[in-house]
PDB file of C-alpha atoms and ligand atoms in Angstrom:
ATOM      1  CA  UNK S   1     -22.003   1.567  -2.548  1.00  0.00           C
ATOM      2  CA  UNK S   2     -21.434   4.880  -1.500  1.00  0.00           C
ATOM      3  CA  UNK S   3     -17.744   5.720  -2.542  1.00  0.00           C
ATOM      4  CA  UNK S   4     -18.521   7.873  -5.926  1.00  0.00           C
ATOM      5  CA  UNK S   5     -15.819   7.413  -8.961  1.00  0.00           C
ATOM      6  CA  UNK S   6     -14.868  10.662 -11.165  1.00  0.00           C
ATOM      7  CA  UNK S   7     -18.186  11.362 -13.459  1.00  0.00           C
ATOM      8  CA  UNK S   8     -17.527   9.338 -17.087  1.00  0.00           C
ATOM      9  CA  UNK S   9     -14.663   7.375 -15.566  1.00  0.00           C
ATOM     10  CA  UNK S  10     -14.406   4.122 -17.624  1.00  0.00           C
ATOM     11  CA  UNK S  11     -15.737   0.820 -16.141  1.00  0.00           C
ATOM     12  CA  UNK S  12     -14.571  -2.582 -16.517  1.00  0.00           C
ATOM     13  CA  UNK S  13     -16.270  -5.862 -15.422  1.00  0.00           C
ATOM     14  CA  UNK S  14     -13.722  -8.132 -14.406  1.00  0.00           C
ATOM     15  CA  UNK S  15     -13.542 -11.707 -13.699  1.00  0.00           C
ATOM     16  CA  UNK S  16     -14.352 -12.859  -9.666  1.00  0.00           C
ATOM     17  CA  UNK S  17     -16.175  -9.637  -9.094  1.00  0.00           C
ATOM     18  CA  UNK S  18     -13.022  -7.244  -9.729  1.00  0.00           C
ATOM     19  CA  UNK S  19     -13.842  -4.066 -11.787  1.00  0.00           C
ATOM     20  CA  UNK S  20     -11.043  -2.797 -13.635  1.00  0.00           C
ATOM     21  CA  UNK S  21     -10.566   1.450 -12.864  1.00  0.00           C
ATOM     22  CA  UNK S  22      -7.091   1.776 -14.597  1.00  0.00           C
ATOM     23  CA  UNK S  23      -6.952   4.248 -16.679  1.00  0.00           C
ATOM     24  CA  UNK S  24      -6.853   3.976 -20.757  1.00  0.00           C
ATOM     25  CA  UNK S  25      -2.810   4.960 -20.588  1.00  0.00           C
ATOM     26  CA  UNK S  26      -0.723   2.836 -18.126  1.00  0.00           C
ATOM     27  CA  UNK S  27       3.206   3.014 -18.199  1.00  0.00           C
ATOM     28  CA  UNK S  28       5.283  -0.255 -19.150  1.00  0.00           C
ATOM     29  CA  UNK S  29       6.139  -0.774 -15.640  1.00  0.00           C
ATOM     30  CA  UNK S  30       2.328  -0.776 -14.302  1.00  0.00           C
ATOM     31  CA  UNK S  31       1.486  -3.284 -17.326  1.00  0.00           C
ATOM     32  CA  UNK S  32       4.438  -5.816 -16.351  1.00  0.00           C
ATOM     33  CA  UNK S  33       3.077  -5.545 -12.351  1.00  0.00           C
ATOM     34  CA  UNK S  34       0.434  -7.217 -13.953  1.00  0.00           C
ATOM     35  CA  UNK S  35       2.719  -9.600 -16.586  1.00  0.00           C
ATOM     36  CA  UNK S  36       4.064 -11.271 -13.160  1.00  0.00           C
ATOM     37  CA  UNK S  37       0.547 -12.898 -12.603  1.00  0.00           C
ATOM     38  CA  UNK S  38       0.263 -14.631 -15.576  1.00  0.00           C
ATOM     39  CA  UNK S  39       3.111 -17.132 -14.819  1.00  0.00           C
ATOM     40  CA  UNK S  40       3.333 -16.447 -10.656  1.00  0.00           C
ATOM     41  CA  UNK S  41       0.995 -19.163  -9.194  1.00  0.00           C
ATOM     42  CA  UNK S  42       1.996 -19.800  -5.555  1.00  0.00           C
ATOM     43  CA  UNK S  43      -0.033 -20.836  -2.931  1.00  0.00           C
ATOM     44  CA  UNK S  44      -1.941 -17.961  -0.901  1.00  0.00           C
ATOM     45  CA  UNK S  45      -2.454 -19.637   2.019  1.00  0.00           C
ATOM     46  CA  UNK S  46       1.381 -20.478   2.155  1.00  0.00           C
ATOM     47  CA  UNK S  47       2.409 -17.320   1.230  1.00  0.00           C
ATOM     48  CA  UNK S  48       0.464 -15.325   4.105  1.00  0.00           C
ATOM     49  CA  UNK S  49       1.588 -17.664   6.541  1.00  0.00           C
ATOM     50  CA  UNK S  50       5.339 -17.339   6.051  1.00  0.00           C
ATOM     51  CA  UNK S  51       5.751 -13.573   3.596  1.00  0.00           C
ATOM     52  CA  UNK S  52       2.821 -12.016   5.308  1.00  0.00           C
ATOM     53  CA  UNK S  53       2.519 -13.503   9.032  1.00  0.00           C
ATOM     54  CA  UNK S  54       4.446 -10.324  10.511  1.00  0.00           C
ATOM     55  CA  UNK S  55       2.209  -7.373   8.940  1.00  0.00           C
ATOM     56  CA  UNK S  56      -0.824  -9.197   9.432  1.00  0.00           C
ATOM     57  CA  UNK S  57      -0.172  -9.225  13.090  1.00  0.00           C
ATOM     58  CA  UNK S  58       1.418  -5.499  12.839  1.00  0.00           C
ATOM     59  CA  UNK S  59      -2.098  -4.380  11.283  1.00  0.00           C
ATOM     60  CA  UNK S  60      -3.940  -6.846  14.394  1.00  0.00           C
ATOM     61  CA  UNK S  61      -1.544  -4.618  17.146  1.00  0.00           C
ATOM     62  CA  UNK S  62      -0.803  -1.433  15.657  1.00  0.00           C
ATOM     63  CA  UNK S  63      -1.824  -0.120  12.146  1.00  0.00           C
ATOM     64  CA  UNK S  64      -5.443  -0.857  12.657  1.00  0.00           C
ATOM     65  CA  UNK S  65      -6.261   1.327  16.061  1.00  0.00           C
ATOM     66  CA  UNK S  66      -4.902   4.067  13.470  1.00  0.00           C
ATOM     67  CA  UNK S  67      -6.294   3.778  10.420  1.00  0.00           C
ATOM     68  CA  UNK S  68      -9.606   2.368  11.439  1.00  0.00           C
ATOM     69  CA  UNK S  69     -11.255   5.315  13.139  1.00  0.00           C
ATOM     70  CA  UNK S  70     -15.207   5.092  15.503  1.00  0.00           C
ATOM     71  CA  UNK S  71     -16.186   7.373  12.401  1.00  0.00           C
ATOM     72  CA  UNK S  72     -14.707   5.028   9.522  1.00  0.00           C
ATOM     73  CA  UNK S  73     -16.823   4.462   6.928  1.00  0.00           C
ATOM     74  CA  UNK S  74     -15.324   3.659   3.875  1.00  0.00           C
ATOM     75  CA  UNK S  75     -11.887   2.010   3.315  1.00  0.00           C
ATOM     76  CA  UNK S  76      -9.153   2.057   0.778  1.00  0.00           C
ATOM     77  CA  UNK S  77      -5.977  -0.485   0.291  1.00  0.00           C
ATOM     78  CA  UNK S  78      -4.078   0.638  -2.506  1.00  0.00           C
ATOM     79  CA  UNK S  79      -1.469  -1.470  -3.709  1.00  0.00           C
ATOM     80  CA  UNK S  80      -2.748  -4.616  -2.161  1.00  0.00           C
ATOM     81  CA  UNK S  81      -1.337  -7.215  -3.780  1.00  0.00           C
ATOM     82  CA  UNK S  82      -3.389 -10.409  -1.292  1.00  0.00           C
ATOM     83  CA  UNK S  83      -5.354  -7.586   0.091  1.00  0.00           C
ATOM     84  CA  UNK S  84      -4.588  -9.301   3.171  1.00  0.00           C
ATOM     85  CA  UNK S  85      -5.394  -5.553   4.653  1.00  0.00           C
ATOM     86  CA  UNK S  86      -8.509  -5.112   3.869  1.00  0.00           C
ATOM     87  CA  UNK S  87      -9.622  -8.545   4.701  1.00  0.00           C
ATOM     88  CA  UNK S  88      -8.329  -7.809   8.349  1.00  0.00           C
ATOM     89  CA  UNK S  89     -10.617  -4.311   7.820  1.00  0.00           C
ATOM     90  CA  UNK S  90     -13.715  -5.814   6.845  1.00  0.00           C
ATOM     91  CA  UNK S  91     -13.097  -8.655   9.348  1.00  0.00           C
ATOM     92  CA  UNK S  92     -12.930  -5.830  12.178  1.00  0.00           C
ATOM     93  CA  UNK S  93     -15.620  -3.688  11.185  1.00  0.00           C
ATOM     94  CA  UNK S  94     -18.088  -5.286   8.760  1.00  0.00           C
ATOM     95  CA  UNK S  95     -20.231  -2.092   8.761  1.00  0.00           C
ATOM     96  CA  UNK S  96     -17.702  -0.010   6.733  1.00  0.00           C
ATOM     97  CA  UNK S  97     -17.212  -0.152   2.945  1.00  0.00           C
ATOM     98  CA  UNK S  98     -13.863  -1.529   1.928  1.00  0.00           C
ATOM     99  CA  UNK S  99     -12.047  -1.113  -1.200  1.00  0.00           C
ATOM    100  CA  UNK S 100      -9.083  -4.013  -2.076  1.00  0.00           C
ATOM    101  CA  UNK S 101      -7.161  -2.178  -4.825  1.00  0.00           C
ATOM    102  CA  UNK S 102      -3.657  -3.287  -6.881  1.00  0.00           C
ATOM    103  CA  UNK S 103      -2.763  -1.924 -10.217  1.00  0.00           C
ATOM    104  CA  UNK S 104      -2.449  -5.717 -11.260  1.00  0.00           C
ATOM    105  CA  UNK S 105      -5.582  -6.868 -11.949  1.00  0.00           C
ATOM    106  CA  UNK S 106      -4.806 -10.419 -12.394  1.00  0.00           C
ATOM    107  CA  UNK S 107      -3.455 -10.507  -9.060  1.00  0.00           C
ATOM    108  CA  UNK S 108      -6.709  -9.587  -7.669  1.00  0.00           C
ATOM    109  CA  UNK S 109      -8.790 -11.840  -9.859  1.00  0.00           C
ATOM    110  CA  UNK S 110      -6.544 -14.690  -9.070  1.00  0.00           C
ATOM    111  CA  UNK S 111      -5.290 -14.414  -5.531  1.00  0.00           C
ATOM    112  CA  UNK S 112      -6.758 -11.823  -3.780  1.00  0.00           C
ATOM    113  CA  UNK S 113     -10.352 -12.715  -3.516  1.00  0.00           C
ATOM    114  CA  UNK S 114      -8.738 -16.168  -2.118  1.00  0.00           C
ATOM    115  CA  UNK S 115      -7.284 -14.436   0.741  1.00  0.00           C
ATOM    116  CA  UNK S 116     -11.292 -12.941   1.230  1.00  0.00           C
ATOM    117  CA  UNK S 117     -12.189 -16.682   1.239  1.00  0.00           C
ATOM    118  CA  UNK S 118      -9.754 -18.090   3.545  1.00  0.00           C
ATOM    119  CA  UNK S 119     -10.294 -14.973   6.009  1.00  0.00           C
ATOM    120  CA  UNK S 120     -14.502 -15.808   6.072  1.00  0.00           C
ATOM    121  CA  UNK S 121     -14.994 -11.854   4.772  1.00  0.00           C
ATOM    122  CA  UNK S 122     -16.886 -10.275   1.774  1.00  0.00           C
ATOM    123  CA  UNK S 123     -14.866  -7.781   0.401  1.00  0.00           C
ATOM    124  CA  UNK S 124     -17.433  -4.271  -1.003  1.00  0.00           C
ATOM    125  CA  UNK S 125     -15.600  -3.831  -4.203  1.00  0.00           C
ATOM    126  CA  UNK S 126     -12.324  -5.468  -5.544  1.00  0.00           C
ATOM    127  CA  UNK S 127     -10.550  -3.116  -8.244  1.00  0.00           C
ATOM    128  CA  UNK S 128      -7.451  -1.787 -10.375  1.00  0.00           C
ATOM    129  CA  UNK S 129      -7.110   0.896  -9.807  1.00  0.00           C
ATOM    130  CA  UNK S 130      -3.214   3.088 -10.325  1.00  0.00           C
ATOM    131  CA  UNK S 131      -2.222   4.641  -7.328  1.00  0.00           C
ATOM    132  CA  UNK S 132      -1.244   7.798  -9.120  1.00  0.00           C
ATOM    133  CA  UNK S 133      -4.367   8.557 -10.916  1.00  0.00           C
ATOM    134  CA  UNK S 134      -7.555   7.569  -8.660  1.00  0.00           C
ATOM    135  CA  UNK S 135     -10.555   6.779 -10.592  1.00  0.00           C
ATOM    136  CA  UNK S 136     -12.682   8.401  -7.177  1.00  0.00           C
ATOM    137  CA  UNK S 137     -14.475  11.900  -7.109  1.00  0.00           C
ATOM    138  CA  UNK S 138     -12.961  14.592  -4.842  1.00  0.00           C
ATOM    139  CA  UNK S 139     -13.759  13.802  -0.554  1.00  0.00           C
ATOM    140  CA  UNK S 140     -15.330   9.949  -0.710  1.00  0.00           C
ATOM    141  CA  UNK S 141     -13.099   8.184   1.422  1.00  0.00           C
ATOM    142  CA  UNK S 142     -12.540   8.118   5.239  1.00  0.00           C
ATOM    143  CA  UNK S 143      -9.279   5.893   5.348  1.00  0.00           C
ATOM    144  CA  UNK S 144      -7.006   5.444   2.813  1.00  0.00           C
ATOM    145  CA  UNK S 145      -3.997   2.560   3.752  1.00  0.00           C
ATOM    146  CA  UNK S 146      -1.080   1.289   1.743  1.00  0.00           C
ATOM    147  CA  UNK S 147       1.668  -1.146   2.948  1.00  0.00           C
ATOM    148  CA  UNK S 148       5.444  -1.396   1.485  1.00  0.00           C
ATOM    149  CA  UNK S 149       4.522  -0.817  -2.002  1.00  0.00           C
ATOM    150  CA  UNK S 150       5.029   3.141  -1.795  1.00  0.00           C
ATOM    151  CA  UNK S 151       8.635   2.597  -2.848  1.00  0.00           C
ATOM    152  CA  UNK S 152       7.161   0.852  -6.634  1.00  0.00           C
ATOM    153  CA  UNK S 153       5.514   3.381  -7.268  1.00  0.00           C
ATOM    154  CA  UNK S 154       6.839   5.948  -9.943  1.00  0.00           C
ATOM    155  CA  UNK S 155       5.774   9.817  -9.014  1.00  0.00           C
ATOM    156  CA  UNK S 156       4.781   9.468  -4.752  1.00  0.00           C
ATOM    157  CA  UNK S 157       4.264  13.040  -4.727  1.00  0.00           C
ATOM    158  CA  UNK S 158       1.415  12.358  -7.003  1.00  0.00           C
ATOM    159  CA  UNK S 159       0.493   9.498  -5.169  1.00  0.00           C
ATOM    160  CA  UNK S 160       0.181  11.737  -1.938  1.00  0.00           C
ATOM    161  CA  UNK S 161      -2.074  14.094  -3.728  1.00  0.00           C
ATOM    162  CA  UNK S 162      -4.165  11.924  -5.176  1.00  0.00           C
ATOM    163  CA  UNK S 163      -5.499  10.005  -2.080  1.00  0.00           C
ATOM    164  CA  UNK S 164      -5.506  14.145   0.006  1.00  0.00           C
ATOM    165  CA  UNK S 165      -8.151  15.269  -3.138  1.00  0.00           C
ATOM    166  CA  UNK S 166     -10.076  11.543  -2.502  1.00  0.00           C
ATOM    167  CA  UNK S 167      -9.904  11.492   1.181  1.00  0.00           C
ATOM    168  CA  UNK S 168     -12.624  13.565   2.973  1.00  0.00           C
ATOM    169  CA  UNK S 169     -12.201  15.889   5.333  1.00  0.00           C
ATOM    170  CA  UNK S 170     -11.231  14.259   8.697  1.00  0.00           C
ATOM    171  CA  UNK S 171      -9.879  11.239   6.728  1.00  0.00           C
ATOM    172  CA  UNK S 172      -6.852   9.601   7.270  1.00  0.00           C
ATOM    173  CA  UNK S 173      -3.531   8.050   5.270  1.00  0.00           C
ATOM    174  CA  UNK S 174      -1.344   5.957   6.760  1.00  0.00           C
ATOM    175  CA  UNK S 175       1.211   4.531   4.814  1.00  0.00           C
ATOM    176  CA  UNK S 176       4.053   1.801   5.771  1.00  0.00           C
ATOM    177  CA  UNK S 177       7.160   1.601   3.850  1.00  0.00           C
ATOM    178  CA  UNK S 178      10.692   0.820   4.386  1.00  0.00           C
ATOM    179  CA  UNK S 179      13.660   3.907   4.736  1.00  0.00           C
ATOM    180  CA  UNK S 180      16.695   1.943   3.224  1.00  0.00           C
ATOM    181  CA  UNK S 181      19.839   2.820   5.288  1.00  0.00           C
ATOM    182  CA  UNK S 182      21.851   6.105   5.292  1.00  0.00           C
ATOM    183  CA  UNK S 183      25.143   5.042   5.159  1.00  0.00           C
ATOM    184  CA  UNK S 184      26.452   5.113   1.868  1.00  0.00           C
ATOM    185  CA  UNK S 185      27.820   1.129   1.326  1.00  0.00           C
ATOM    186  CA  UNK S 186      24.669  -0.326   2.774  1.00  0.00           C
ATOM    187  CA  UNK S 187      22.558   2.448   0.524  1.00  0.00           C
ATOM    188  CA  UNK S 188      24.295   1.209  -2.385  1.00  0.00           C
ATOM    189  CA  UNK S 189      23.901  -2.503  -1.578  1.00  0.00           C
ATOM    190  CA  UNK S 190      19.988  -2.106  -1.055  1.00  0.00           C
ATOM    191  CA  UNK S 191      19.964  -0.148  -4.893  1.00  0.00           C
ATOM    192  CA  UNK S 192      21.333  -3.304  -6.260  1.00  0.00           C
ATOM    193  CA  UNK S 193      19.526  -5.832  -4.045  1.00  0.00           C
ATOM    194  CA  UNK S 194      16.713  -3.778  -5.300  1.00  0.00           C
ATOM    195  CA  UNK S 195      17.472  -3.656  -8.574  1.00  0.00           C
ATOM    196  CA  UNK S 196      18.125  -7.271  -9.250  1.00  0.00           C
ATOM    197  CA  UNK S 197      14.786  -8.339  -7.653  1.00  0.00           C
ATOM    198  CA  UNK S 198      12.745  -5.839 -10.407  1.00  0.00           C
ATOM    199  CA  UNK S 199      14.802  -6.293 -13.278  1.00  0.00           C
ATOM    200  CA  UNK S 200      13.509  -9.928 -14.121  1.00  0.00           C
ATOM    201  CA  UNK S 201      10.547  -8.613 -14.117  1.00  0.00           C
ATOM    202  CA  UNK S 202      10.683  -4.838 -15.825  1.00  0.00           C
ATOM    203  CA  UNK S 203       9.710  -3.318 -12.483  1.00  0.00           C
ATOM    204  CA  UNK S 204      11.689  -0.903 -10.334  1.00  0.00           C
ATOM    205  CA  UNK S 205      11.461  -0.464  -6.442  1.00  0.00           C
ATOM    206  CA  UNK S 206      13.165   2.350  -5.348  1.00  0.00           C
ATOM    207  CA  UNK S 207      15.270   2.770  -2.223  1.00  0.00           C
ATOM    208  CA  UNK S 208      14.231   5.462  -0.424  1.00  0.00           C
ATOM    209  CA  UNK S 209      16.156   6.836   2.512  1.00  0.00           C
ATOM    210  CA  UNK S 210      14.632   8.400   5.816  1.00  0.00           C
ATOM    211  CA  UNK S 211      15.700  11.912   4.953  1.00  0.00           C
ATOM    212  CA  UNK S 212      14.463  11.221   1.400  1.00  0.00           C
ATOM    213  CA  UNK S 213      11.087  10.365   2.557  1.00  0.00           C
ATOM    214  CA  UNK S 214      10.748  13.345   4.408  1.00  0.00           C
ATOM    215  CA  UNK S 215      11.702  15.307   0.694  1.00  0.00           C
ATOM    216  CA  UNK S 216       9.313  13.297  -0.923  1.00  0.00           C
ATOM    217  CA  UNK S 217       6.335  14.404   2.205  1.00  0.00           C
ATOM    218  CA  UNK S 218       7.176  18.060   1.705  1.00  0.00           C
ATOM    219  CA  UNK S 219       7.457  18.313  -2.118  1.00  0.00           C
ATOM    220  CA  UNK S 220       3.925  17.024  -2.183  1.00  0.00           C
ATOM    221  CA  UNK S 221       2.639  20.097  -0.358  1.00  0.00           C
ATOM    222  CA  UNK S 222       0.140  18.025   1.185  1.00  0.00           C
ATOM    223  CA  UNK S 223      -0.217  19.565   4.484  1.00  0.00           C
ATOM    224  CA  UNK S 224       0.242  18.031   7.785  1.00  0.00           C
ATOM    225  CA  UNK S 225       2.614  15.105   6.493  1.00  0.00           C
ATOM    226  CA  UNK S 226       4.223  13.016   9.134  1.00  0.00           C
ATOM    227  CA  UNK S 227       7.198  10.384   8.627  1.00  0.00           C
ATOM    228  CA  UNK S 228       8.339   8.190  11.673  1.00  0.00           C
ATOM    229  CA  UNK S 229       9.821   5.333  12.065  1.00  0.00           C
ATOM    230  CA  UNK S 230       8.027   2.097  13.471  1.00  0.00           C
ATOM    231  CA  UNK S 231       8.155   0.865  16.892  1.00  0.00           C
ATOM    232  CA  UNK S 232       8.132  -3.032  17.378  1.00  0.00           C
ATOM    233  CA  UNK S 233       7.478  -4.543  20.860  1.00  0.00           C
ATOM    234  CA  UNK S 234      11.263  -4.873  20.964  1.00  0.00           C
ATOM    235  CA  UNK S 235      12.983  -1.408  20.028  1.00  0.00           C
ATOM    236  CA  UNK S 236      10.980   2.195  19.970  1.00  0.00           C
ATOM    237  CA  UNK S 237      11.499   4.912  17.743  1.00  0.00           C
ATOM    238  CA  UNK S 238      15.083   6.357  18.341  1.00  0.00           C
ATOM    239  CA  UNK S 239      16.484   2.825  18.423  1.00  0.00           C
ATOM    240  CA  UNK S 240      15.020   2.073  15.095  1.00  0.00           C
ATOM    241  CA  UNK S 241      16.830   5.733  13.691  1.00  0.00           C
ATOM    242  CA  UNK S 242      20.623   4.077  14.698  1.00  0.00           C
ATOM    243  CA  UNK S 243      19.883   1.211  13.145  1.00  0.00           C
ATOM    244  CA  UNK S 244      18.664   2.614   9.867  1.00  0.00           C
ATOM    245  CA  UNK S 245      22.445   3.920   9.649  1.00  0.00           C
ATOM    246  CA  UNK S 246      23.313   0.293   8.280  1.00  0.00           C
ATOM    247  CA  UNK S 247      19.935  -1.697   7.701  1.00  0.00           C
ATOM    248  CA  UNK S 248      16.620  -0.896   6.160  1.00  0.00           C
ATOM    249  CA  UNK S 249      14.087   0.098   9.246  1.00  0.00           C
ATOM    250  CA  UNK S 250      10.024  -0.100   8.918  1.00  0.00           C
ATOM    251  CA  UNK S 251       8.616   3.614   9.010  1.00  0.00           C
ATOM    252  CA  UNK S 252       5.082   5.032   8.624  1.00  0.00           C
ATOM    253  CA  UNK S 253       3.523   8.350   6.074  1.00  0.00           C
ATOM    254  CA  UNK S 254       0.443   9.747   7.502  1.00  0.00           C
ATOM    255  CA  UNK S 255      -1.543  13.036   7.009  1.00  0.00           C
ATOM    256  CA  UNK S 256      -5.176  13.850   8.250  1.00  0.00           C
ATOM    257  CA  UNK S 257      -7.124  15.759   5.783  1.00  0.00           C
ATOM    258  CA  UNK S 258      -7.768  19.021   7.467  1.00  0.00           C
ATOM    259  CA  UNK S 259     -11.689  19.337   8.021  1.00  0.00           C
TER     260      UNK S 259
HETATM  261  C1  SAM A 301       5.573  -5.500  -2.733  1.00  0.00           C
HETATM  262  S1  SAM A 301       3.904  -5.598  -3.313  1.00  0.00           S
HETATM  263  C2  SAM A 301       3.091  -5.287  -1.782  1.00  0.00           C
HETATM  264  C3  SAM A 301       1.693  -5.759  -1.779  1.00  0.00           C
HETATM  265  C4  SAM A 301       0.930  -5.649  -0.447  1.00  0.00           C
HETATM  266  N1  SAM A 301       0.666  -4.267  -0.071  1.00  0.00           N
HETATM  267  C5  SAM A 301       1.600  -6.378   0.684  1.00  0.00           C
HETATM  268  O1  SAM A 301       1.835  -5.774   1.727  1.00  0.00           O
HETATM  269  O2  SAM A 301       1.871  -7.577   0.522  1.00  0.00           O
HETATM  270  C6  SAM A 301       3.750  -4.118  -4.269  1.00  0.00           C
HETATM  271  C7  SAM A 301       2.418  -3.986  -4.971  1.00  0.00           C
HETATM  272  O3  SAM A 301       2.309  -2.675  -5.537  1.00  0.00           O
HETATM  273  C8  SAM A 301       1.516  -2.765  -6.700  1.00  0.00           C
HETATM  274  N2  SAM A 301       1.705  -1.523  -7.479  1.00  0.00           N
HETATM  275  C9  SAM A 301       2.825  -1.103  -8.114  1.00  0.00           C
HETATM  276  N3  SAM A 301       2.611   0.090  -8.715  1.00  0.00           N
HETATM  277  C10 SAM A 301       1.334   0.448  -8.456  1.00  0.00           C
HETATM  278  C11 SAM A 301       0.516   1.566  -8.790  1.00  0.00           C
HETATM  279  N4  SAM A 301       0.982   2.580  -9.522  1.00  0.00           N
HETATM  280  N5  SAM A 301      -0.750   1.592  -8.321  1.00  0.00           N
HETATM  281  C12 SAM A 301      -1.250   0.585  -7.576  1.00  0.00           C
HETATM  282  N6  SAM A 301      -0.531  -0.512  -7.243  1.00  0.00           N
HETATM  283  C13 SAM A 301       0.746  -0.584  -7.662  1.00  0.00           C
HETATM  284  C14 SAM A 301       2.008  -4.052  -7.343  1.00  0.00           C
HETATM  285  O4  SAM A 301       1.115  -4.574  -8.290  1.00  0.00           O
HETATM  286  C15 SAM A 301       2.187  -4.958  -6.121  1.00  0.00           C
HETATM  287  O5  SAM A 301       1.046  -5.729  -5.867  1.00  0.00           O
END
């Protein structure tokens, strides 16, 4: 393995070859991520086919040419849940080193070395590991990727900084997440929609509007921050901004770390 963790950072053997990175302190919200896996027991095959179908074929057409890079060498998914992801990475390019992370570590012990299986891949290193406080030394990682979990995750400025001080130079972040729309009824309805889905659960997802991820980008001062929306084979880029007026619309968070 080449990917070097902080010197002293605390090491966990796991069960199914996960290593648990989280750090001694976690916040209610990261524990009960977890909670959910103790009762949650639903099929992974079934649930990539029909909850996962559409960004496993966005990452086949579109995410991978960018986050996968002729120089890639090393791989991170935070926030992986099925680590579906980094299956399709490893699958692609079985030369790099790939990290499947999730601040859950049940989840990964119990579903998302299945979705390894069922994919025919050997994943480098499965681990828990909290987006907001990286267990990795500064400059390891070529390619750091997280899909629509940015919005559950409490401080994303800190988030953003964390993966710039682990990414090397030349490395990339691309993030996907959803902007939830602008106008003010259908802003409030996607709160509550929101709101209702965590609360059974003690977790909260945050809606985050276009113009609010753009606040979020700069007050991270990491440099060279982009925020666009999506294109789909259907609709482009400017088509995707009118709709976001009244529904939530797919958009992407990426940065190179300057060399
Ligand atoms: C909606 S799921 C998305 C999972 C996956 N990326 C996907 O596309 O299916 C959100 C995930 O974020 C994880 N998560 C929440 N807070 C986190 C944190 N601070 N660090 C790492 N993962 C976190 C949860 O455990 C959960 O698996």
């Amino acid at each position: 393995m080449t990917v070097a963790l902080k010197p002293g950072w605390p090491q966990r053997q796991g069960r199914n070859g996960v290593i648990d990175l989280l750090p001694a302190v976690l916040d209610e919200e990261k524990i009960n991520e977890n909670k959910i896996h103790e009762t949650v027991n639903d099929s992974v095959s079934r649930d990539l086919l029909t909850k996962k179908r559409f960004y496993i074929d966005r990452f086949e057409k579109r995410w991978r040419k960018v986050i996968l890079q002729k120089n890639t060498k090393s791989f991170l998914e935070l926030a992986g849940g099925l680590c579906y992801i980094s299956a399709l990475a490893k699958l692609h390019r079985p030369d790099i080193e790939v990290w499947a992370s999730d601040v859950a570590p049940l989840y990964l012990e119990n579903k998302s070395v299945v979705t390894a299986q069922l994919f025919g891949v050997s994943i480098d290193q499965f681990a828990a590991v909290d987006a907001e406080n990286l267990p990795f030394a500064d400059n390891q990682l070529d390619a750091v990727f997280i899909a629509h979990s940015i919005h559950h995750i409490g401080n994303i400025e800190r988030m953003l900084q964390e993966v710039h001080r682990v990414l090397r130079p030349g490395g990339r972040f691309l993030g996907i997440d959803i902007a939830a729309p602008s106008n003010k009824r259908a802003f409030d309805k996607d709160l509550k929609d929101r709101a209702e889905r965590g609360d059974e659960h003690g977790i909260h997802e945050k809606s985050i509007t276009f113009a609010g991820w753009k606040e979020i980008a700069v007050n991270s001062g990491v440099p060279g921050m982009k925020v666009g929306y999506e294109n789909t084979p259907t609709w482009g880029a400017s088509v995707r901004r009118l709709q976001n007026v009244h529904k939530r619309r797919e958009i992407s968070i990426r940065f190179d770390k300057a060399v």
